[in-house]
Short mmCIF file of C-alpha atoms and ligand atoms in Angstrom, two decimals:
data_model
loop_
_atom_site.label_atom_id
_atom_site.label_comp_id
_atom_site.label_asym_id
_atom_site.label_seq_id
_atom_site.Cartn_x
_atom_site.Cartn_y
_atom_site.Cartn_z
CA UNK F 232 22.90 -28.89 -21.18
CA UNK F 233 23.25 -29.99 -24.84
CA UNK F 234 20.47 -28.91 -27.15
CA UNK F 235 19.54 -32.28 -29.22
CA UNK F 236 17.28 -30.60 -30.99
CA UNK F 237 15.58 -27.54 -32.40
CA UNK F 238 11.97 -27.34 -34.48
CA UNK F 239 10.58 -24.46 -35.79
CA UNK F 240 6.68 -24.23 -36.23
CA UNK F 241 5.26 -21.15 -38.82
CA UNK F 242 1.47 -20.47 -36.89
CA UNK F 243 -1.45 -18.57 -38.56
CA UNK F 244 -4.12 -17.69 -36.18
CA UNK F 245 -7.04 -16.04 -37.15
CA UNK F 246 -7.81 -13.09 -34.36
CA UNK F 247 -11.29 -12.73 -32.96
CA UNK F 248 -10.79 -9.03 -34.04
CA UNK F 249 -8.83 -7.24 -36.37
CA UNK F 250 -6.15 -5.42 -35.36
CA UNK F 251 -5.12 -1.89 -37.08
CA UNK F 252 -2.17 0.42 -35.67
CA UNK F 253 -0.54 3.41 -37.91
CA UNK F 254 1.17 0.68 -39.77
CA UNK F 255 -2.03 -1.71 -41.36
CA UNK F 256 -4.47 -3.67 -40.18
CA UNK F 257 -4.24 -7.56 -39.07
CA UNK F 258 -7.07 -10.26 -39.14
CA UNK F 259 -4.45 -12.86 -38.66
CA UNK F 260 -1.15 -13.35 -36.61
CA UNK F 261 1.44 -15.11 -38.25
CA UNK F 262 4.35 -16.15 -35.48
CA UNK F 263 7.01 -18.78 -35.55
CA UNK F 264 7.10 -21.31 -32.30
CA UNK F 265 10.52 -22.52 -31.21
CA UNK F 266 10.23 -26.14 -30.15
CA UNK F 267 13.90 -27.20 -28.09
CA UNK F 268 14.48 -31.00 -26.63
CA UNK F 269 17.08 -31.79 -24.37
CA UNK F 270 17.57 -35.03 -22.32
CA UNK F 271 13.99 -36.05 -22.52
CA UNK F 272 12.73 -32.51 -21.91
CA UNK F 273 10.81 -30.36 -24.15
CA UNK F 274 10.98 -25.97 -24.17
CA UNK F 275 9.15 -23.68 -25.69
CA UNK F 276 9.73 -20.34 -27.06
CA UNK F 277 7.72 -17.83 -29.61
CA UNK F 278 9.46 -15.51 -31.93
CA UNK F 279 6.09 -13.47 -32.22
CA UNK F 280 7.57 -11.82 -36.13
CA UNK F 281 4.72 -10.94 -37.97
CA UNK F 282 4.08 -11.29 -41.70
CA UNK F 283 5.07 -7.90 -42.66
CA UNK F 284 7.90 -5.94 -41.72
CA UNK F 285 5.68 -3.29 -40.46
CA UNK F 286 6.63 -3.39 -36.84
CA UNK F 287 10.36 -4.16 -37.20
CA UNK F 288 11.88 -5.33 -40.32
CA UNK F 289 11.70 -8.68 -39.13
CA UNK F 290 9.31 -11.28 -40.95
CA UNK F 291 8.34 -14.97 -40.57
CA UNK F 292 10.54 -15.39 -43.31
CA UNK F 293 13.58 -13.47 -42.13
CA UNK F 294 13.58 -15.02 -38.58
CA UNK F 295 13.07 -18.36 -40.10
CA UNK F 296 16.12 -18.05 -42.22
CA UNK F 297 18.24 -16.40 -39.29
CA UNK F 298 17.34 -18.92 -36.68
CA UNK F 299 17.87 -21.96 -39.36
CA UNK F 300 20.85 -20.79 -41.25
CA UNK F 301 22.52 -18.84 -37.90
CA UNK F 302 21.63 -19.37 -34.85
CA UNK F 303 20.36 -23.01 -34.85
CA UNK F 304 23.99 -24.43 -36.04
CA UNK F 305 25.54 -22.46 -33.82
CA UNK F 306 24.34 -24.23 -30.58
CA UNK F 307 25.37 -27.51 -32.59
CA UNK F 308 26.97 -29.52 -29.62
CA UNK F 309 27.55 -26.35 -27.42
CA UNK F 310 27.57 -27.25 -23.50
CA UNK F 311 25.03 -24.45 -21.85
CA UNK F 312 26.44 -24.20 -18.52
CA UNK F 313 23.39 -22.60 -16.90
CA UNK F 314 20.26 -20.88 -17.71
CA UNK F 315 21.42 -17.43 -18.73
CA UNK F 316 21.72 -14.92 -21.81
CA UNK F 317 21.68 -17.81 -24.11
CA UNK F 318 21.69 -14.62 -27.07
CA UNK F 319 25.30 -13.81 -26.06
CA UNK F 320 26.27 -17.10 -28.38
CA UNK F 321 24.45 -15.01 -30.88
CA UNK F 322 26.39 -11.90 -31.29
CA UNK F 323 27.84 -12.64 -34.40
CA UNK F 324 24.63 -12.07 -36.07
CA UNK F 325 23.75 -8.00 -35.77
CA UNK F 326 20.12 -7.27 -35.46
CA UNK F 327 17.27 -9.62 -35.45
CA UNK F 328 16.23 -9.76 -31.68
CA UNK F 329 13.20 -11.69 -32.34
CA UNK F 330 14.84 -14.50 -33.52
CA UNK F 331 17.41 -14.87 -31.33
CA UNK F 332 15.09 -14.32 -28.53
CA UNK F 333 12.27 -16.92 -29.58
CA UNK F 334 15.09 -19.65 -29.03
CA UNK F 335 16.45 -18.07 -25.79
CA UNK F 336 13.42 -18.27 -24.09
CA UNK F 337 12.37 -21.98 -25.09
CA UNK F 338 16.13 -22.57 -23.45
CA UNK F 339 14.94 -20.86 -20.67
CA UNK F 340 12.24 -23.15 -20.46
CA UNK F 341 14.35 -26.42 -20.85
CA UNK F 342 16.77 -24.79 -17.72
CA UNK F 343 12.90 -23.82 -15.89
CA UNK F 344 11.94 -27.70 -16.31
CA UNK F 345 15.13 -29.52 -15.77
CA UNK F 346 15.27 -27.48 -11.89
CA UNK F 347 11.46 -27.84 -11.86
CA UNK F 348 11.02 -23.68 -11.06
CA UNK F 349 8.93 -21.36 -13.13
CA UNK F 350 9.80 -18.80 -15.34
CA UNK F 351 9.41 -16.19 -13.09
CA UNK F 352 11.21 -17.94 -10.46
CA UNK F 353 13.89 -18.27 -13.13
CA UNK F 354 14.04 -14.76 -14.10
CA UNK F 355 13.58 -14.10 -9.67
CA UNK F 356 10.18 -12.73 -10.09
CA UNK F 357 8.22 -11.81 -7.18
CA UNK F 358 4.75 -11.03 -7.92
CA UNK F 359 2.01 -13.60 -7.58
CA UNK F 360 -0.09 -11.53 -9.83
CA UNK F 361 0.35 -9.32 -12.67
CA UNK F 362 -2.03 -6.17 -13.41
CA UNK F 363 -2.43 -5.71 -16.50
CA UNK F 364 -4.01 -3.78 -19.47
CA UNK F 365 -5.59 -4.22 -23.20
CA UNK F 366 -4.26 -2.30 -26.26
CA UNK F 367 -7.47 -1.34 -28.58
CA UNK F 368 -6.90 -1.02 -32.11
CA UNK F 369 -8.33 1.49 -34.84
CA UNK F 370 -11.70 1.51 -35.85
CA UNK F 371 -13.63 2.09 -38.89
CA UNK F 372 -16.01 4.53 -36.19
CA UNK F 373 -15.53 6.27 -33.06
CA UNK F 374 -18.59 4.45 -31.90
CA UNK F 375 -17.23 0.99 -32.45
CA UNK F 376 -14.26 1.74 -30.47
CA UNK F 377 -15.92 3.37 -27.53
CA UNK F 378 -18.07 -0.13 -27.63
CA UNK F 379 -15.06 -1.88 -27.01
CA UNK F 380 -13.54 0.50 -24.36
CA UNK F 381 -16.44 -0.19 -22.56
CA UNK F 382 -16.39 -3.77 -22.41
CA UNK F 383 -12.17 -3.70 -22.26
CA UNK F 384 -13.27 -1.76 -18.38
CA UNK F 385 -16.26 -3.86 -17.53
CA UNK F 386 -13.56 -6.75 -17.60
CA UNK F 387 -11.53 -5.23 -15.05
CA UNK F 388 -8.48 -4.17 -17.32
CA UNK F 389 -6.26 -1.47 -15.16
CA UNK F 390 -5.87 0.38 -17.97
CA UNK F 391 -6.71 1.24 -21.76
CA UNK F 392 -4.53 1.68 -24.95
CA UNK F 393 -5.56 2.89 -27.58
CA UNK F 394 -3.85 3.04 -31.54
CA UNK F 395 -3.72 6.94 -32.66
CA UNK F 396 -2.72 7.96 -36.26
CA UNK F 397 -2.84 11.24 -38.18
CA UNK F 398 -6.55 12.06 -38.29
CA UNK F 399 -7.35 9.26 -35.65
CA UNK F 400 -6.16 11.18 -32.34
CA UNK F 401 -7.23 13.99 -30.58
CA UNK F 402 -11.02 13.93 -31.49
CA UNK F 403 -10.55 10.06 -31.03
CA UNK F 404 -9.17 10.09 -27.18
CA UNK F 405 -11.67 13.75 -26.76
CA UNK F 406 -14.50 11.27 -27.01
CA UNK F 407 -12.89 8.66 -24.79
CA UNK F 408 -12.35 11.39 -21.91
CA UNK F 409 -15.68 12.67 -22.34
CA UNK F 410 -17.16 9.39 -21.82
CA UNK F 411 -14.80 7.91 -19.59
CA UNK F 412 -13.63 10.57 -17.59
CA UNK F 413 -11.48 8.96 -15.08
CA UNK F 414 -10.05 6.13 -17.21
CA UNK F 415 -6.75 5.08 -16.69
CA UNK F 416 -5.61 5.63 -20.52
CA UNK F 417 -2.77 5.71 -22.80
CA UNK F 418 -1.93 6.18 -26.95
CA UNK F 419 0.26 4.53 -28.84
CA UNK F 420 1.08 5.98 -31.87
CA UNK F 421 3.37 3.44 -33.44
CA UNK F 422 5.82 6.08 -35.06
CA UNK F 423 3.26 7.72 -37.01
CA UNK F 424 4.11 11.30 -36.00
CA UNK F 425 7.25 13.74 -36.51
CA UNK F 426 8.86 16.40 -34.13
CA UNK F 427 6.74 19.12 -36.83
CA UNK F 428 3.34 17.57 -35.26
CA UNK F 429 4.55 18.64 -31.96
CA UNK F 430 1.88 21.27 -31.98
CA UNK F 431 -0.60 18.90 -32.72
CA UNK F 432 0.74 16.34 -30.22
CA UNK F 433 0.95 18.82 -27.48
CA UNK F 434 -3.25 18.73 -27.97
CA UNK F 435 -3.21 15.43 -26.02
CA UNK F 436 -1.88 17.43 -22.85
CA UNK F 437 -5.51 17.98 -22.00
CA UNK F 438 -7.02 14.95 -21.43
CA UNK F 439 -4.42 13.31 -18.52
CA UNK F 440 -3.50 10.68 -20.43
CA UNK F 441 -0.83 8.37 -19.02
CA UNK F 442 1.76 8.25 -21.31
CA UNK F 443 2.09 8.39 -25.10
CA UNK F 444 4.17 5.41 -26.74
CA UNK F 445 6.21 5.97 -29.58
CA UNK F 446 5.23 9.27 -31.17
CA UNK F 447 7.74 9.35 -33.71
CA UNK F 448 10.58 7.48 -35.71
CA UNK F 449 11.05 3.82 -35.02
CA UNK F 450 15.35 4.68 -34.27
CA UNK F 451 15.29 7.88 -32.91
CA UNK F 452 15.92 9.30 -29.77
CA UNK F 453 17.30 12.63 -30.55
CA UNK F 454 14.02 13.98 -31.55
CA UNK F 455 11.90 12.05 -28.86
CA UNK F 456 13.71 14.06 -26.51
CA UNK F 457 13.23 17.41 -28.26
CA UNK F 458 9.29 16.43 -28.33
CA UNK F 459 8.97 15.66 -24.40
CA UNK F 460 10.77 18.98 -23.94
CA UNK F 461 7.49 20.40 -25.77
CA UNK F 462 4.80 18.45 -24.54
CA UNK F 463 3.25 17.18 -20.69
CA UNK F 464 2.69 14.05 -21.24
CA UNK F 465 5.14 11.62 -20.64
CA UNK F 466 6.72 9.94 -23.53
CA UNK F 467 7.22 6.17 -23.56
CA UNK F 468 9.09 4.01 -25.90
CA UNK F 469 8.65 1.19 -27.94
CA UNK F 470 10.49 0.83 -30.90
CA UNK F 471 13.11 2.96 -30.20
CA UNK F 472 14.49 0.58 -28.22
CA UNK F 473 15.97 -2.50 -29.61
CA UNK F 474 17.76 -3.72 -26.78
CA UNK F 475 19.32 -2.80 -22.95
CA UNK F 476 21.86 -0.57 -24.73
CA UNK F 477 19.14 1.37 -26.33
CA UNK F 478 16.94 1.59 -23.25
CA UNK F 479 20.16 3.63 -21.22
CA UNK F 480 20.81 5.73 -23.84
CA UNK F 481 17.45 6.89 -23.95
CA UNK F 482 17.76 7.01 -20.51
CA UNK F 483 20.59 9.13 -20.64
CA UNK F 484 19.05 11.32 -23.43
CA UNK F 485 16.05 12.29 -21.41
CA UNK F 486 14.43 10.66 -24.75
CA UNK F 487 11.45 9.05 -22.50
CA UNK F 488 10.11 8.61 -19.16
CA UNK F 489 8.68 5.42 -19.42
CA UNK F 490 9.75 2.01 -21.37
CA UNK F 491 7.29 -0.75 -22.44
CA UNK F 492 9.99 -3.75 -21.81
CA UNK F 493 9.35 -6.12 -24.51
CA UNK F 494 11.35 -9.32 -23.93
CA UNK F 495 11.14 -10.53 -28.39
CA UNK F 496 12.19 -6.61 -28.94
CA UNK F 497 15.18 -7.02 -27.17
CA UNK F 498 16.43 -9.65 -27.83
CA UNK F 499 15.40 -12.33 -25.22
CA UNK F 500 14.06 -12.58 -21.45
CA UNK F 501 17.67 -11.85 -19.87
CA UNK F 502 18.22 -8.57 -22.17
CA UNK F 503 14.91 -7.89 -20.98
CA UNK F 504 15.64 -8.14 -16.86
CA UNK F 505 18.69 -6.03 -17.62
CA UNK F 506 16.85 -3.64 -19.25
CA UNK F 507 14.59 -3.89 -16.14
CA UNK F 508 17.44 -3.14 -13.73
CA UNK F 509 18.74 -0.35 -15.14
CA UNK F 510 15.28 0.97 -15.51
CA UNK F 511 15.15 0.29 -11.47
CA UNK F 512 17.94 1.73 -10.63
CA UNK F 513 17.48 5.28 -12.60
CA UNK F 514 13.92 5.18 -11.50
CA UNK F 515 12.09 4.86 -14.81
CA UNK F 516 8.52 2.89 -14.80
CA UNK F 517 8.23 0.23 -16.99
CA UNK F 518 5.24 -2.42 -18.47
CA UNK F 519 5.76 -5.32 -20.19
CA UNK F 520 4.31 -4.84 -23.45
CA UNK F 521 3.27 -7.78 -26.46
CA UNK F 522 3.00 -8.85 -29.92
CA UNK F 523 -0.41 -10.87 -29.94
CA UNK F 524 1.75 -13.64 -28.92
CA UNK F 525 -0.31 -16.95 -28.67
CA UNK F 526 -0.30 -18.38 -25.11
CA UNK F 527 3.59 -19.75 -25.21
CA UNK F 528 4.91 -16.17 -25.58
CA UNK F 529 2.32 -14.74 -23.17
CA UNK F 530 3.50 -17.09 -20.85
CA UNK F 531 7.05 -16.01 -20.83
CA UNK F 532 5.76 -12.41 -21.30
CA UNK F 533 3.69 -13.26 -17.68
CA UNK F 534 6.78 -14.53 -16.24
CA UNK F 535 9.07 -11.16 -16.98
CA UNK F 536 6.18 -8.90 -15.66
CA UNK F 537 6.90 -10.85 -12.18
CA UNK F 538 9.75 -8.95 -12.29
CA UNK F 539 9.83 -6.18 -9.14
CA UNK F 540 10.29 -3.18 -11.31
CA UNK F 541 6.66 -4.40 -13.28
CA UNK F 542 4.93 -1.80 -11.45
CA UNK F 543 2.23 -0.43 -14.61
CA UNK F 544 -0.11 -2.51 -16.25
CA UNK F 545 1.12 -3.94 -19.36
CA UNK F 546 -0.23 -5.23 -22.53
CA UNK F 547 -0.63 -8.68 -21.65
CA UNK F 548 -4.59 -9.51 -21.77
CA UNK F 549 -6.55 -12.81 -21.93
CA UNK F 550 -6.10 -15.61 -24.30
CA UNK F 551 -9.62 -14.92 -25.05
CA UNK F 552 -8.95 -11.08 -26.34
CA UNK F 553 -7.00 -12.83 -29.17
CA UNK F 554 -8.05 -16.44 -30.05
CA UNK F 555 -11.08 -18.40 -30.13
CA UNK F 556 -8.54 -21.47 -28.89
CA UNK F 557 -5.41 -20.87 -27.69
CA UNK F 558 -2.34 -23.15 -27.97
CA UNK F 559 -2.07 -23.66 -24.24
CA UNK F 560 -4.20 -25.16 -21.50
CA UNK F 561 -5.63 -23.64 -19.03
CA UNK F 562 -5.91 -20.28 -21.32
CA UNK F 563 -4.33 -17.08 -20.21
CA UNK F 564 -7.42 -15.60 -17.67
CA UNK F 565 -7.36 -11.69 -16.37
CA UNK F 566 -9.41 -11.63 -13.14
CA UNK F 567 -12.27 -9.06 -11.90
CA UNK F 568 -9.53 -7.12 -10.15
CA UNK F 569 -7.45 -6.89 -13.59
CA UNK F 570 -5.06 -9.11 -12.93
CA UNK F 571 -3.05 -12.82 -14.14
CA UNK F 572 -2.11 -15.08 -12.23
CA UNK F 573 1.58 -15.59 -12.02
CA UNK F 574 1.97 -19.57 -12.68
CA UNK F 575 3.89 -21.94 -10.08
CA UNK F 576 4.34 -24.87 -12.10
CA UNK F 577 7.56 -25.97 -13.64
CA UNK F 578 8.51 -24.05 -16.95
CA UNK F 579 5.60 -22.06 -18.67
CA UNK F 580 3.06 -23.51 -16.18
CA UNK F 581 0.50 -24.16 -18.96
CA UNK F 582 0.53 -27.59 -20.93
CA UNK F 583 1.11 -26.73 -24.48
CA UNK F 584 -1.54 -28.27 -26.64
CA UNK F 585 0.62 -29.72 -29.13
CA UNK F 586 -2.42 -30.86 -31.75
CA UNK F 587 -3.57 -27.17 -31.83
CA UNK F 588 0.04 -26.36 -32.86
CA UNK F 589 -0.28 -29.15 -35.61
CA UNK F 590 -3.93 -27.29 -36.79
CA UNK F 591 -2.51 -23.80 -37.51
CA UNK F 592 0.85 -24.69 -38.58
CA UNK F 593 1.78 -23.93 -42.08
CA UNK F 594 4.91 -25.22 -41.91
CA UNK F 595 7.05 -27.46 -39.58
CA UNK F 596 10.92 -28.21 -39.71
CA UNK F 597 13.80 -29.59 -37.79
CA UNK F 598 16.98 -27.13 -38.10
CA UNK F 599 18.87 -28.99 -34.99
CA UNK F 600 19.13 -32.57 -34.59
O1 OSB K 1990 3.03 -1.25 -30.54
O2 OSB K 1990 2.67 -2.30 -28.74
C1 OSB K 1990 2.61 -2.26 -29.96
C2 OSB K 1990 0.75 -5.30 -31.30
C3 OSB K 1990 1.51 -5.60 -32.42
C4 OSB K 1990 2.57 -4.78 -32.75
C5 OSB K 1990 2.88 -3.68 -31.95
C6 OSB K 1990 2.14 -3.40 -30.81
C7 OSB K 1990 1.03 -4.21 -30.51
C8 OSB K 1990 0.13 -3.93 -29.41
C9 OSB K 1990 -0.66 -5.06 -28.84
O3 OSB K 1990 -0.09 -2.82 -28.99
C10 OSB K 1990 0.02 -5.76 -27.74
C11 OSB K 1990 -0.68 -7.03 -27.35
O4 OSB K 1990 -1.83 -6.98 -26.93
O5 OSB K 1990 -0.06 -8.12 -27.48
MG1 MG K 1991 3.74 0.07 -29.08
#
């Protein structure tokens, strides 16, 4: 397969609620939408960036310029043998997973219609249905956010995250216990912490929380491991790790015991199965986590959590918990029993509603073809 060609698509969607970890606070997503045609077919990917390099240091603006300057010529009149790690054409460029992995999975999608599979029968999923979670951001009151952990478990979500910060964390998740004492729960503190809070961290041993995600530096291992030699509760990372070769080492290191798999962090949905295996194979749980993605990177996100080794509840919630209209049809739905539907249909398995991709796009341009 030839790629003819290549459109990127800058999104702003307003959120139906703001969104605040350690790093700021969101009202809006800004994303970039990978749009790839090849022999009559159309793919779709989502580089799910954000405005601010708060996250990772990747932007809107940075992954435009990779994917348009980089990557984009260098699939100019390349023959892709078979669906596969499409990134490995990309090695030349260090860094920037999300870019390179918005256009490996609209690729993937191409490959996923041409053979008329899914995704996840693409990536050899097995699961007809995903549980999944809901990650709950800071409040402005304790109150407000106990509201919404209420209605996040009255809708059937396996389990709760919530956002902790310095002076938003043990008192925060001591109310959340009292109320909800046998909640399936989890914090993520989005690197907000350093190995001389381990005192303070080791506070969060009382309250049986499942795992804490990314206590501390957004590159480090060393220290993660030094930290889950002090504390209970098992460590799980996030940032840390960039791509497979990051997830063994911090295997190796003893750096976590969990790994939210997070197919944009690492680079695309084949770095992300890999990571997967390895996970498998030295026995270490992992959940697919997110990055508000609108419904064409939940979709692929859906598809990976097929995966066998999928065996926690991830991040991936209802269009509905994000947008008032999502850019795909049927929206993404969580059932009473806290789970999504794994799609059968050929490619995504929703119809992407091109016109709604036309009403929040800022900007719209052709860097293949
Ligand atoms: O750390 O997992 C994170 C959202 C944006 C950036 C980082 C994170 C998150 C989430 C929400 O926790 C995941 C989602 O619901 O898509
Ligand atoms: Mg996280």
């Amino acid at each position: 397969m030839k790629i003819e060609r290549l459109d990127l698509l800058h999104l702003k969607m307003p959120l139906v609620h703001h969104f605040e970890t350690s790093f700021g606070r969101v009202s809006d997503k800004e994303t970039i939408i990978v749009r790839a045609e090849s022999g009559g077919l159309v793919g779709w990917g989502e580089a799910p960036v954000a405005a601010s390099p708060g996250y990772s240091y990747e932007t809107v603006q940075t992954a435009w310029h990779v994917m348009r300057d980089f990557l984009a010529p260098r699939l100019k009149g390349v023959e892709i043998a078979r669906a596969g790690p499409i990134a490995e054409f990309f090695s030349f460029v260090r860094g920037h997973p999300m870019a390179k992995a918005g256009i490996e999975m609209a690729i993937l999608d191409l490959f996923a219609r041409q053979e008329r599979k899914s995704l996840s029968a693409m990536l050899g999923g097995t699961r007809l249905a995903i549980p999944t979670g809901v990650s709950l951001g800071i409040e402005d009151r304790v109150e407000d956010l106990l509201g919404r952990v209420d209605q996040a478990a009255a809708q059937g979500y396996q389990r709760i995250k919530v956002k902790i910060r310095p002076r938003w964390d043990v008192d925060v998740i001591a109310a959340i216990r009292k109320r909800f004492p046998s909640l399936p729960l989890m914090a993520d503190a989005n690197a907000a912490y350093s190995l001389a809070d381990a005192a303070h961290l080791r506070k969060l041993d009382d309250f049986n929380l499942m795992m804490i995600e990314q206590p501390l530096d957004h590159d480090d291992l060393l220290d993660h491991a030094r930290l889950q030699a002090m504390i209970r509760t098992p460590i799980c990372l996030d940032e840390s790790i960039k791509s497979y070769e990051d997830g063994r080492r911090a295997i190796e290191a003893n750096a976590c015991k969990v790994i939210n798999i997070k197919q944009a962090r690492v680079g695309g949905p084949f770095a992300a199965k890999a990571l997967h295996n390895v996970c498998a194979v030295k026995n270490v749980p992992v959940w697919c986590g997110g990055l508000l993605e609108t419904g064409i990177g939940r979709a692929h996100n859906i598809a990976l959590a097929s995966l066998p080794g999928f065996t926690l509840p991830g991040d991936i919630s209802a269009s509905s918990r994000y947008w008032q209209e999502d850019v795909i049809d049927p929206p993404v739905e969580v059932g009473a029993g806290g789970t999504i539907a794994v799609p059968r249909g050929p490619g995504l398995g929703y119809t992407v509603l091109e016109e709604r991709l036309q009403k929040y796009a800022l900007r719209r341009e052709t860097v293949l073809g």
